[in-house]
């Protein structure tokens, strides 16, 4: 597998971490507006995963099917921390940090990518930034 496809698969895994975490958090929070937001964010991640997977498959490679250990550990940490405090606030904070991780990974990948992969990342990056901004504003006292 060439370096660009390996990098895309890593982005798929990191994005899938976010998708799974939003789906999990949606079931854990009580606030209906947060549930709707988390559903929307999980769907946004699904669309990004699909776009990256199509590119990997177009290069006759197998798209990543799972997430990362770091993503699972963050989810477990949030579950534990939520039992000790404000569940909604804990998940918002941890999902904000997950968005930071996803954004950083996409920005890093953009710097080393070949032109066709760079074009795909340039299309997906505004979606990643929008998700990041939305969670960051929410976590730091903004609106949903």
XYZ file of C-alpha atoms in Angstrom:
144
model
C 0.000 0.000 0.000
C 1.464 3.357 -0.944
C 2.019 6.085 1.643
C -0.959 8.184 0.581
C -3.386 5.275 0.869
C -1.910 4.354 4.251
C -2.443 7.940 5.365
C -6.027 7.953 4.061
C -6.712 4.738 5.953
C -5.362 6.351 9.118
C -7.711 9.294 8.534
C -10.593 6.857 8.051
C -9.755 5.202 11.385
C -9.489 8.515 13.248
C -12.708 9.803 11.688
C -14.430 6.522 12.550
C -13.323 7.061 16.169
C -15.277 10.300 16.105
C -18.276 8.691 14.406
C -18.454 5.899 16.989
C -17.907 8.288 19.891
C -20.755 10.563 18.744
C -23.053 7.562 18.369
C -22.110 6.336 21.828
C -22.439 9.775 23.431
C -25.840 10.254 21.815
C -27.131 7.348 23.907
C -25.493 8.628 27.090
C -26.564 12.286 27.231
C -30.001 13.343 28.451
C -30.303 16.644 26.584
C -32.386 16.119 23.432
C -30.644 18.968 21.580
C -27.271 17.343 22.282
C -28.614 14.018 21.060
C -29.638 15.661 17.784
C -26.300 17.463 17.477
C -24.376 14.254 18.111
C -26.482 12.421 15.522
C -25.729 15.150 12.961
C -22.014 15.042 13.776
C -21.935 11.245 13.464
C -23.600 11.533 10.054
C -21.038 14.130 8.955
C -18.285 11.694 9.921
C -20.028 8.905 7.978
C -19.994 11.010 4.807
C -16.308 11.846 5.225
C -15.438 8.180 5.828
C -17.331 7.226 2.675
C -15.491 9.815 0.573
C -12.088 8.670 1.841
C -13.003 4.999 1.422
C -13.985 5.536 -2.214
C -10.555 7.057 -2.895
C -8.737 4.166 -1.205
C -10.823 1.593 -3.090
C -10.182 3.425 -6.372
C -6.481 2.672 -5.823
C -7.322 -1.051 -5.489
C -6.641 -0.950 -1.764
C -8.839 -2.066 1.137
C -10.320 0.863 3.120
C -9.817 0.678 6.883
C -12.749 -0.928 8.672
C -12.054 -0.043 12.300
C -11.003 2.746 14.585
C -7.979 3.267 16.804
C -7.086 2.241 20.322
C -6.688 5.916 21.259
C -10.262 6.575 20.165
C -11.620 3.696 22.224
C -9.605 4.792 25.259
C -10.982 8.344 25.008
C -14.511 6.946 24.906
C -13.854 4.782 27.976
C -12.285 7.751 29.775
C -15.360 9.875 29.019
C -17.668 7.139 30.334
C -15.708 6.938 33.569
C -15.507 10.705 34.003
C -19.224 11.103 33.210
C -20.116 8.822 36.115
C -18.395 11.304 38.429
C -19.836 14.552 37.125
C -21.963 16.372 34.577
C -22.479 13.757 31.864
C -23.418 16.216 29.114
C -20.447 18.507 29.823
C -18.007 15.582 29.936
C -19.091 14.269 26.546
C -19.038 17.724 24.973
C -15.503 18.281 26.283
C -14.217 14.897 25.156
C -15.847 15.217 21.729
C -14.274 18.656 21.365
C -10.897 17.038 22.003
C -11.740 14.305 19.501
C -12.488 16.992 16.913
C -9.091 18.581 17.662
C -7.419 15.238 16.959
C -9.304 14.729 13.693
C -8.580 18.265 12.464
C -4.871 17.976 13.279
C -4.640 14.636 11.458
C -6.291 16.038 8.322
C -4.118 19.153 8.323
C -0.975 17.042 8.750
C -2.019 14.703 5.942
C -2.641 17.632 3.614
C 0.984 18.750 3.809
C 2.387 15.438 2.510
C -0.323 14.349 0.102
C -0.015 13.792 -3.623
C -2.138 16.151 -5.774
C -5.163 13.859 -6.204
C -5.284 13.066 -2.485
C -4.662 16.729 -1.640
C -7.683 17.647 -3.766
C -9.881 15.206 -1.832
C -8.600 16.449 1.518
C -9.194 20.047 0.434
C -12.854 19.132 -0.190
C -13.253 17.331 3.144
C -11.244 19.733 5.314
C -13.926 22.477 5.463
C -16.395 19.866 6.754
C -13.872 18.796 9.386
C -13.268 22.418 10.378
C -17.013 23.098 10.627
C -17.497 20.129 12.960
C -14.508 21.217 15.010
C -15.760 24.791 15.299
C -19.242 23.672 16.284
C -17.998 21.473 19.128
C -15.378 23.995 20.214
C -17.975 26.781 20.498
C -20.306 24.494 22.412
C -17.562 23.379 24.788
C -16.442 26.927 25.471
C -19.805 28.465 26.246
C -21.203 29.044 22.780
C -24.431 27.981 21.179
C -25.212 24.672 19.562
